[in-house]
Amino acid sequence: MLPTVTQPFAPEVLWIWGGLAGYIASAVASIRIRTGAASRRAEGRVLGALWFAVALLAVAVTQRWLRVGHGPFLTLFEVLLSNIFSLGLFYAVAYWRAPAVRPGAVIVLPVLVVLGAWNVTVSPVPGSLPATYDNPWLWVHVGTGKMFLGACLTAAGLAGVLLMRGAGGPGGKRHADVVAWRFMALAFVFQTLLIVAGAAWARDAWGRFWGWDPLETWSLITWLIAGTALHARLTWKLPPAVGWWSILVVLVLAVLTFLGVPFLSHAPHRGII
Amino acid sequence: MRVLRLLGSLKLTFVLLAAVTAGIGAGYVGGLDARPLLTGVLALLIVNLLGAIATHPRFRRQSALLAFHLCLLAAMVLVAVGDLLRLEGRLELANGQAFEPELVQITNRGAWFSDAALEAVAFRQGRFTVDYAPGLVRRAMRSWVDVSPGGEHPDRQIVGDTQPLVQQGFRFYTTSNKGLAALVSWVPVRGRAQIGTVHFPSWPLHDWKQVNEWTSPGGDALVLELVPALDLAPGEAFTFDSERVPAAGELRVSHAHGDASLLPGQMLRLPGGRMVFHGLTTWMGYRVVYDPTLPWLLATGIVGALALGWHFMGSLSPDARLWRAADRDPAVRA
Ligand code: HEM
């Protein structure tokens, strides 16, 4: 018996399956290093599989873009696709250039696997692009958003292994902590720009820079918690574990804001008017 | 100094930031009106930040950090000022009608907003078109307005849902609100005749009830109903074009003494005078917003974000040894 086709076929999905396979291979290799089943020389394999996945996802993004005629930021399928691509790219560069982030791979890569698996189960039917999307601020908004999420995920990977007491001896722990906060600081700068660009876009598009729609509200809450977390770490000198938890909270909120809120609510920010 | 230090306490900052977050969350999730709370907390945050800027030595040493917090301060002040200066409202203009400040129905007015600001706005409504995809899904909206209504030649500009007409800081956006109108004139028993429009509910949304009440200048209470003049086939794509509205519609008028049906050019005698129906026209509904602090807020946000980036580049500088530290850490390598 032939399987029932429940979704219209989209050619990008094949490339996404390939990317997902790359992420799985990369995650498995990083877990093997962590559990001692492989030596650190296997980091080359982690990175190789990561680049492989990112390259396939780049093809998926390009194909989608050409096929539907607009950038991948409208439907849940498109937002997931562009994010698994940009997060993978960000992390591949970080992994390659800043070896200090590598211990966090055991958290970051499984997260990418989960997002990729989610992506292939979501309907790829294209949406229609409302006029509000034709605006230069959109590009700044989307670009800074991708940088924010990438830096946040990288920081959260390190915070997670630090909480699992896995970042090594005292020296390693301290370094991993410092590097995690660097990425958090980077994330915060991009998040600030993200909100500013979003507000500028909203002003152009809807005549108001801020309307307390669910997306705006949640991104502001995330921003305030990120700011509070930075104060907690750098100003109030709270115990490090509180800081690491707060990084994870910011990541969870950010992912919910990016991937949950726009698709659960029917607010105008979703783009449909 | 003690007081200042107390006001600038970072413990207070923590409490206030937590209160803002909780207030927004409660307002959003719980549907509570968090506005009074947020206003109070924001005022305290402004004081807190001023105190901290005055007393914390870090701000004297790290100018980028100071710049970021000053931007934060400026943003909070600008939001408050913007709230006082702002205006939000709605406006309906019939085809060919010129803007007048009295036509704006204000929905939200800041305490410091001055009506004089609207006096300098001048434009005249022209044609509009609205594209509909099958299923009455509204797409592109174009409304042409003449921005030099007194001038020799029309100076036309296109306005859309996301493409405002900007004049004197007021931004006018088209909305889904637009429709048909009856062009009528009123000839009183004594005195001068007047011409005007009666707007019917938004079309095509309210295609099924094109009815409106109108009290004539002579005091006659009337109910006007438009007999469907445009065919609506919701399953097909079409364009609502103000210039393709057939002028020849039929207008039913009910009043205290009976009913009548008027075709363009026909007249109805009423106790207070005569009403002449000239035909169908259209009206366009706009959203009006005014907030002169917005460009400043945008600039503040950009400068603030850049200052923060600058600060982090200094305080968490990309020191290559640290970035690579994990390499040398035996426990990580294991
Ligand atoms: C409104 C009240 C605020 C006060 C009184 C305040 C005060 C301060 C002070 C005194 C410092 C220097 C820390 C030190 O001496 O070690 C600082 C740093 C910082 N603040 Fe604030 N702040 C406020 C609000 C905010 C907000 C709303 C944010 C962002 C959401 C923020 C983000 C930061 C960041 C990122 C740093 C840098 C930390 C570092 O690099 O050391 N601040 N703040």
XYZ file of C-alpha atoms and ligand atoms in Angstrom:
650
model
C 0.000 0.000 0.000
C 1.255 3.440 -0.806
C 1.672 5.852 2.086
C -0.949 8.570 2.173
C 0.383 11.939 1.200
C -0.774 14.277 3.928
C 1.189 17.329 2.887
C 1.894 18.925 -0.434
C 5.408 18.148 -1.523
C 8.000 20.892 -1.216
C 11.401 20.168 -2.755
C 13.263 22.001 0.046
C 12.197 19.313 2.490
C 14.697 16.865 0.985
C 17.565 19.239 1.693
C 16.255 19.788 5.213
C 16.333 16.033 5.811
C 19.958 16.113 4.691
C 20.716 18.992 7.044
C 19.018 17.160 9.862
C 21.181 14.110 9.198
C 24.259 16.355 9.379
C 23.152 17.806 12.703
C 22.507 14.321 14.084
C 25.964 13.152 13.037
C 27.506 16.253 14.540
C 25.573 15.872 17.802
C 26.503 12.210 18.110
C 30.174 13.008 17.584
C 30.090 15.736 20.231
C 28.375 13.435 22.732
C 30.974 10.758 22.090
C 33.706 13.274 22.887
C 31.990 14.278 26.082
C 31.407 10.723 27.294
C 34.993 9.845 26.502
C 34.096 7.453 23.694
C 36.087 9.616 21.297
C 39.099 11.857 21.743
C 39.084 15.573 21.157
C 40.546 14.989 17.748
C 36.997 14.024 16.793
C 36.099 17.704 17.055
C 37.033 17.876 13.396
C 34.196 15.464 12.722
C 31.753 17.546 14.725
C 32.695 20.609 12.734
C 32.717 18.776 9.405
C 29.213 17.408 9.915
C 28.077 20.833 11.066
C 29.371 22.544 7.917
C 27.815 19.805 5.811
C 24.419 20.420 7.441
C 24.707 24.189 7.069
C 25.601 23.862 3.378
C 22.555 21.680 2.678
C 20.317 24.048 4.604
C 21.723 26.959 2.604
C 20.516 25.158 -0.509
C 17.102 24.642 1.106
C 16.802 28.316 2.019
C 17.845 29.455 -1.453
C 15.525 27.068 -3.189
C 12.606 28.076 -1.019
C 13.324 31.744 -1.574
C 13.460 31.379 -5.344
C 10.434 29.124 -5.451
C 8.016 31.204 -3.384
C 9.522 34.572 -4.289
C 10.090 35.979 -0.819
C 12.439 35.451 2.109
C 11.758 32.598 4.541
C 10.132 34.443 7.415
C 6.425 34.058 7.049
C 5.178 30.600 7.931
C 6.338 28.428 10.824
C 8.018 26.160 8.292
C 9.980 29.081 6.874
C 10.907 30.563 10.242
C 12.146 27.177 11.442
C 14.103 26.636 8.245
C 15.818 30.004 8.282
C 16.615 29.619 11.969
C 18.079 26.146 11.842
C 20.236 27.451 9.026
C 21.332 30.665 10.744
C 21.810 29.038 14.150
C 23.901 26.287 12.595
C 25.972 28.817 10.681
C 26.522 30.960 13.763
C 27.494 27.955 15.822
C 29.771 26.507 13.163
C 31.709 29.781 13.014
C 31.873 29.987 16.813
C 32.946 26.359 17.115
C 35.594 26.861 14.518
C 36.996 30.221 15.644
C 36.416 30.073 19.414
C 37.298 26.623 20.720
C 36.216 27.742 24.184
C 32.577 27.247 23.149
C 33.064 23.617 22.127
C 32.042 21.968 25.430
C 28.569 23.458 24.913
C 28.092 21.498 21.687
C 26.457 18.621 23.582
C 23.563 20.965 24.282
C 23.547 23.198 21.219
C 23.611 20.425 18.606
C 20.744 18.388 20.096
C 18.704 21.601 20.189
C 19.392 22.007 16.457
C 18.371 18.390 15.892
C 15.072 18.964 17.676
C 14.363 22.134 15.695
C 15.273 20.368 12.448
C 13.015 17.431 13.269
C 10.217 19.858 14.026
C 10.861 21.570 10.695
C 10.286 18.449 8.596
C 6.965 17.758 10.325
C 5.507 21.217 9.682
C 3.410 21.997 6.606
C 5.528 23.649 3.906
C 2.593 25.414 2.239
C 3.707 28.972 1.488
C 1.878 31.931 2.969
C 1.218 35.170 1.181
C 3.375 38.134 1.926
C 1.547 41.176 3.216
C 2.699 44.608 2.193
C 4.177 45.281 5.622
C 7.052 43.005 4.734
C 8.321 45.331 2.061
C 10.486 47.465 4.279
C 14.252 47.895 4.762
C 13.918 47.711 8.561
C 12.743 44.176 8.104
C 16.209 43.121 6.997
C 17.888 44.749 9.970
C 15.264 43.211 12.211
C 15.659 39.707 10.827
C 19.465 39.912 10.707
C 19.883 41.129 14.269
C 17.341 38.542 15.406
C 19.407 35.751 13.919
C 22.584 37.043 15.548
C 20.791 37.375 18.871
C 19.467 33.819 18.811
C 22.817 32.422 17.666
C 24.766 34.136 20.432
C 22.115 33.240 22.987
C 22.158 29.564 22.021
C 25.949 29.477 22.165
C 25.905 31.040 25.633
C 23.175 28.654 26.763
C 25.209 25.654 25.588
C 28.043 26.670 27.865
C 25.708 27.594 30.723
C 24.080 24.186 30.412
C 27.314 22.231 30.630
C 28.454 24.441 33.463
C 25.312 23.494 35.347
C 25.965 19.849 34.544
C 29.395 20.407 36.131
C 30.881 19.433 32.866
C 33.100 22.262 31.781
C 36.183 20.842 33.400
C 38.334 21.827 36.341
C 38.328 25.195 38.101
C 40.289 26.939 35.354
C 38.082 25.539 32.599
C 34.976 26.446 34.453
C 36.026 30.016 34.902
C 36.895 30.378 31.256
C 33.720 28.740 30.101
C 31.799 31.088 32.368
C 33.523 34.174 30.995
C 32.972 33.055 27.420
C 29.324 32.270 28.103
C 28.785 35.807 29.397
C 30.597 37.249 26.414
C 28.117 35.576 24.148
C 25.300 36.702 26.392
C 26.570 40.271 26.170
C 26.771 39.953 22.387
C 23.271 38.524 22.372
C 22.035 41.431 24.458
C 23.484 44.029 22.110
C 21.837 42.343 19.135
C 18.602 41.941 21.022
C 18.567 45.649 21.758
C 19.100 46.392 18.069
C 16.470 43.802 17.204
C 13.850 45.559 19.275
C 14.859 48.993 18.002
C 14.690 47.850 14.375
C 11.413 46.067 15.040
C 9.943 49.193 16.536
C 11.146 51.281 13.599
C 9.587 48.780 11.228
C 6.330 48.784 13.173
C 6.261 52.551 13.031
C 6.673 52.556 9.286
C 4.289 49.726 8.794
C 1.549 50.365 11.301
C 2.098 53.936 12.408
C 3.020 52.953 15.908
C 6.398 51.979 17.211
C 4.979 49.815 19.889
C 1.581 48.209 20.258
C 1.944 45.626 23.012
C 1.148 42.841 20.624
C 2.162 39.419 21.963
C 5.430 39.339 20.055
C 6.448 42.775 21.216
C 5.442 42.072 24.790
C 7.354 38.821 24.949
C 10.454 40.232 23.334
C 10.453 43.089 25.838
C 10.074 40.652 28.733
C 12.953 38.605 27.320
C 15.047 41.751 26.953
C 14.344 42.839 30.519
C 15.238 39.408 31.852
C 18.438 39.379 29.792
C 19.311 42.830 31.165
C 18.518 41.662 34.670
C 20.676 38.579 34.133
C 23.607 40.724 32.998
C 23.176 42.939 36.025
C 22.944 39.826 38.173
C 26.235 38.550 36.862
C 28.247 41.704 36.420
C 26.829 44.091 38.963
C 25.253 42.184 41.793
C 27.704 39.292 41.713
C 25.074 36.637 42.378
C 26.226 32.992 42.619
C 27.352 31.790 39.173
C 24.724 29.057 38.978
C 21.946 31.655 39.244
C 23.499 33.395 36.263
C 23.692 30.186 34.220
C 20.077 29.396 34.931
C 19.141 32.884 33.882
C 20.936 32.376 30.550
C 18.882 29.244 29.980
C 15.699 31.093 30.884
C 16.531 33.808 28.354
C 17.124 31.195 25.646
C 13.871 29.390 26.374
C 11.947 32.661 26.347
C 13.679 33.745 23.150
C 12.863 30.497 21.367
C 9.264 30.707 22.529
C 9.076 34.297 21.364
C 10.502 33.472 17.945
C 8.773 30.193 17.265
C 5.777 30.053 19.553
C 4.137 33.421 19.972
C 3.761 34.435 16.306
C 2.079 31.168 15.442
C -0.206 30.902 18.431
C -1.636 34.377 18.377
C -3.576 36.172 15.716
C -2.129 39.572 16.344
C -1.252 41.812 13.397
C 2.442 41.219 13.949
C 1.942 37.817 12.485
C 1.636 39.621 9.227
C -1.905 38.784 8.265
C -4.135 41.770 8.037
C 24.510 62.265 49.115
C 23.198 59.488 51.341
C 19.755 59.964 49.878
C 21.132 59.933 46.344
C 23.043 56.758 47.034
C 19.947 55.187 48.461
C 17.929 56.215 45.419
C 20.639 54.898 43.125
C 20.798 51.569 44.911
C 21.207 48.618 42.596
C 19.041 46.525 44.873
C 16.275 48.956 44.094
C 17.076 48.530 40.386
C 16.612 44.799 40.740
C 13.280 45.181 42.482
C 12.076 47.727 39.927
C 13.191 45.703 36.900
C 11.456 42.679 38.388
C 8.347 44.814 38.942
C 8.369 46.046 35.315
C 8.724 42.503 34.035
C 5.995 41.263 36.345
C 3.760 44.212 35.467
C 4.078 43.572 31.737
C 3.575 39.858 32.269
C 0.528 40.404 34.474
C -0.912 42.907 32.045
C -0.410 40.567 29.171
C -1.124 37.134 30.592
C -3.615 38.124 33.265
C -5.258 40.860 31.242
C -4.815 43.308 34.120
C -4.479 46.981 33.421
C -0.858 47.378 34.395
C -0.594 50.942 33.108
C -0.761 52.809 36.416
C 1.684 50.363 37.982
C 4.051 50.594 35.019
C 3.907 54.383 34.985
C 4.813 54.490 38.662
C 7.592 51.946 38.325
C 9.026 53.714 35.274
C 9.092 56.986 37.186
C 10.952 55.264 40.016
C 13.357 53.664 37.523
C 14.142 57.092 36.109
C 14.932 58.381 39.624
C 16.879 55.212 40.416
C 18.950 55.514 37.279
C 19.634 59.204 37.907
C 20.787 58.356 41.411
C 23.008 55.566 40.150
C 24.534 57.750 37.443
C 25.289 60.401 40.058
C 26.847 58.061 42.581
C 28.382 55.011 40.935
C 32.070 55.447 40.146
C 31.847 52.867 37.310
C 29.903 55.375 35.253
C 32.659 57.934 35.588
C 35.288 55.473 34.441
C 33.320 53.777 31.679
C 31.841 56.323 29.387
C 30.248 53.825 27.011
C 28.358 52.242 29.888
C 27.323 55.701 30.960
C 26.183 56.497 27.428
C 24.054 53.359 27.333
C 22.351 54.176 30.614
C 21.837 57.782 29.569
C 20.125 56.489 26.434
C 17.998 54.268 28.622
C 17.084 57.293 30.703
C 16.342 59.340 27.601
C 14.190 56.545 26.183
C 12.092 56.336 29.328
C 11.645 60.103 29.382
C 10.791 60.157 25.665
C 8.176 57.433 26.083
C 6.576 59.478 28.849
C 6.690 62.714 26.839
C 5.410 60.941 23.732
C 2.470 59.689 25.712
C 1.616 63.256 26.677
C 2.040 64.719 23.197
C 0.410 62.001 21.162
C -2.772 61.894 19.195
C -4.596 58.933 17.703
C -7.756 59.164 15.758
C -9.863 58.205 12.796
C -10.918 60.156 9.801
C -13.378 59.594 6.973
C -13.125 61.565 3.762
C -15.540 61.391 0.867
C -14.236 61.441 -2.663
C -13.142 64.997 -3.428
C -13.487 66.176 0.149
C -10.726 68.291 1.701
C -9.244 67.525 5.110
C -10.496 69.599 8.019
C -9.316 69.211 11.609
C -12.914 68.878 12.854
C -13.311 65.680 10.837
C -10.835 63.806 13.019
C -12.502 61.602 15.613
C -9.970 61.452 18.406
C -9.539 58.090 20.105
C -6.514 58.863 22.232
C -5.213 62.271 23.094
C -2.199 63.166 25.205
C -2.613 65.871 27.822
C -0.203 68.192 26.033
C -1.521 67.736 22.514
C -2.436 71.045 20.951
C -5.243 71.246 18.399
C -3.428 74.014 16.581
C -1.028 71.387 15.240
C -3.714 69.950 12.956
C -4.515 73.290 11.339
C -1.586 73.112 8.946
C -2.583 69.726 7.497
C -4.029 70.045 3.997
C -4.986 67.441 1.446
C -7.933 66.349 -0.628
C -9.255 62.841 -1.147
C -9.062 61.421 -4.661
C -9.582 58.019 -6.160
C -8.804 54.779 -4.344
C -8.525 51.135 -5.356
C -8.508 48.037 -3.167
C -7.536 44.621 -4.487
C -9.305 41.582 -3.135
C -8.127 37.990 -3.465
C -10.793 35.267 -3.567
C -12.565 34.953 -0.239
C -12.587 38.734 0.341
C -8.959 38.768 1.451
C -7.886 42.365 1.288
C -4.603 43.030 -0.497
C -3.033 46.191 -1.862
C -4.795 49.429 -1.077
C -4.009 52.640 -2.930
C -5.547 55.947 -2.123
C -4.585 59.019 -4.122
C -4.651 62.302 -2.294
C -3.894 65.760 -3.604
C -1.493 67.353 -1.162
C -1.749 70.859 -2.579
C -5.515 71.194 -2.665
C -5.354 74.964 -3.164
C -2.693 74.793 -5.859
C -3.037 75.165 -9.597
C -2.075 71.612 -10.402
C -2.906 68.624 -8.284
C 0.080 67.160 -6.488
C -0.932 63.539 -6.035
C 0.508 61.143 -3.539
C -0.341 57.508 -2.931
C -1.324 56.440 0.561
C -1.640 52.837 1.709
C -2.016 50.702 4.806
C 1.723 50.763 5.329
C 2.587 53.832 3.311
C 1.422 56.843 5.218
C 0.782 60.377 4.137
C 2.999 62.382 6.476
C 2.187 66.027 7.120
C 3.358 68.151 10.047
C 4.300 64.956 11.881
C 0.802 63.482 11.476
C 0.724 60.128 9.764
C -2.368 59.062 7.851
C -2.795 55.399 6.955
C -5.594 53.848 4.960
C -7.623 51.191 6.772
C -10.015 48.434 5.880
C -12.688 51.000 6.620
C -14.012 52.486 3.400
C -17.207 52.294 1.493
C -20.052 53.907 -0.371
C -21.684 57.210 0.323
C -24.739 59.042 -0.900
C -24.151 62.507 -2.266
C -27.101 64.619 -1.155
C -27.946 68.261 -0.963
C -30.297 69.930 1.390
C -32.403 72.875 0.355
C -33.988 74.490 3.408
C -37.258 76.373 3.247
C -35.293 79.560 3.683
C -31.572 80.039 3.373
C -28.775 78.493 1.321
C -28.588 74.952 0.054
C -25.823 72.693 1.348
C -24.232 69.645 -0.216
C -22.649 66.749 1.624
C -22.318 63.008 1.893
C -23.857 60.351 4.078
C -21.409 57.478 4.604
C -22.682 53.920 4.697
C -21.002 51.136 6.712
C -17.702 49.761 5.488
C -17.946 47.893 2.188
C -17.728 45.002 1.336
C -17.662 43.899 4.983
C -21.166 45.239 5.631
C -22.538 44.715 2.158
C -25.728 43.353 3.714
C -26.602 46.433 5.740
C -25.906 49.589 3.821
C -28.024 51.663 6.170
C -27.352 54.836 8.065
C -29.308 57.341 10.082
C -29.156 60.998 9.284
C -30.773 64.040 10.761
C -31.242 66.723 8.159
C -30.263 70.306 8.924
C -34.022 70.927 9.063
C -34.347 68.476 11.956
C -35.925 65.542 10.079
C -34.770 62.168 11.407
C -34.134 59.932 8.408
C -33.011 56.381 7.801
C -31.171 56.024 4.513
C -30.643 52.686 2.860
C -28.702 51.955 -0.253
C -30.125 49.342 -2.576
C -27.174 47.099 -3.472
C -25.380 48.895 -6.229
C -22.292 46.737 -6.548
C -22.383 43.025 -7.203
C -20.357 41.097 -4.718
C -18.967 37.685 -5.663
C -16.869 36.774 -2.629
C -15.351 33.740 -4.310
C -13.597 35.774 -6.982
C -10.744 38.221 -7.030
C -11.811 41.772 -7.776
C -10.807 45.384 -7.345
C -12.936 47.914 -5.526
C -12.283 51.058 -7.518
C -13.853 54.283 -6.362
C -14.046 55.442 -9.960
C -15.960 52.420 -11.084
C -18.775 52.783 -8.619
C -21.939 53.332 -10.663
C -23.274 56.737 -9.796
C -26.774 55.450 -10.486
C -27.816 53.784 -7.286
C -31.139 53.771 -5.560
C -31.615 55.343 -2.168
C -34.487 54.380 0.122
C -35.441 56.964 2.678
C -37.687 56.306 5.663
C -38.921 59.178 7.762
C -41.662 59.935 10.236
C -44.238 60.444 7.486
C -43.471 57.518 5.214
C -40.961 55.931 2.873
C -39.581 57.009 -0.454
C -37.229 55.701 -3.054
C -34.948 58.103 -4.867
C -32.927 57.784 -8.036
C -30.109 60.210 -8.798
C -31.518 63.657 -9.459
C -34.747 62.999 -7.600
C -35.951 64.993 -4.671
C -37.874 64.392 -1.477
C -39.970 67.041 0.258
C -39.762 67.006 4.019
C -41.171 69.348 6.652
C -37.821 71.046 7.162
C -36.867 71.420 3.510
C -36.018 69.403 0.414
C -33.455 66.645 0.080
C -31.943 65.990 -3.341
C -30.121 62.723 -4.051
C -27.300 63.243 -6.566
C -25.922 59.748 -6.746
C -23.371 57.420 -5.230
C -19.830 58.218 -4.274
C -17.246 56.687 -1.931
C -15.455 57.448 1.293
C -12.083 56.374 2.667
C -11.302 55.796 6.337
C -7.873 56.758 7.685
C -6.038 56.158 10.882
C -4.240 59.241 12.161
C -1.275 59.046 14.499
C 0.962 61.748 15.846
C 3.937 61.239 18.099
C 6.787 63.676 17.539
C 9.133 61.777 19.872
C 9.397 58.739 17.599
C 12.447 59.754 15.539
C 14.242 60.693 18.748
C 13.353 57.425 20.336
C 14.720 55.580 17.349
C 17.971 57.545 17.469
C 18.246 56.919 21.208
C 17.756 53.197 20.708
C 20.416 52.973 18.026
C 22.951 55.042 19.969
C 22.210 53.041 23.126
C 22.720 49.692 21.436
C 25.959 50.868 19.829
C 27.235 52.269 23.129
C 26.518 48.970 24.813
C 28.370 47.095 22.086
C 31.271 49.462 22.554
C 31.211 48.921 26.301
C 31.290 45.162 25.962
C 34.081 45.342 23.425
C 36.109 47.071 26.098
C 35.105 45.185 29.219
C 34.871 41.746 27.667
C 37.425 42.389 24.982
C 38.059 39.538 22.575
C 41.217 38.529 24.311
C 42.495 35.682 22.194
C 43.916 33.787 25.141
C 40.547 33.602 26.809
C 38.689 32.566 23.677
C 41.070 29.705 23.234
C 41.270 28.799 26.904
C 39.352 25.569 26.605
C 42.095 24.214 24.401
C 44.545 24.249 27.229
C 42.168 22.991 29.837
C 43.040 19.341 30.484
C 39.636 18.518 31.925
C 37.857 19.709 28.816
C 40.283 17.968 26.563
C 39.718 14.664 28.358
C 17.075 51.843 35.615
C 17.908 51.539 36.505
C 19.303 51.041 36.252
C 20.342 51.316 37.048
C 20.303 52.157 38.305
C 21.503 50.692 36.504
C 22.752 50.751 37.053
C 23.871 50.137 36.545
C 25.190 50.249 37.086
C 25.549 51.062 38.312
C 26.025 49.545 36.309
C 27.527 49.418 36.499
C 27.744 48.172 37.261
C 28.925 48.143 38.168
O 29.208 49.136 38.865
O 29.512 47.064 38.222
C 25.236 48.941 35.273
C 25.703 48.114 34.273
C 24.915 47.586 33.275
N 23.557 47.786 33.094
Fe 22.387 48.910 34.220
N 21.148 50.032 35.359
C 19.800 50.220 35.173
C 19.017 49.723 34.182
C 19.462 48.872 33.206
C 18.631 48.246 32.247
C 17.120 48.427 32.113
C 19.435 47.494 31.478
C 19.060 46.637 30.314
C 17.930 45.981 30.231
C 20.783 47.625 31.954
C 21.894 46.990 31.450
C 23.147 47.067 31.974
C 24.291 46.411 31.442
C 24.254 45.505 30.231
C 25.388 46.728 32.247
C 26.806 46.289 31.986
C 27.323 45.415 32.994
C 28.833 45.394 32.919
O 29.400 45.316 31.838
O 29.450 45.473 33.980
N 20.770 48.478 33.001
N 23.925 49.332 35.447
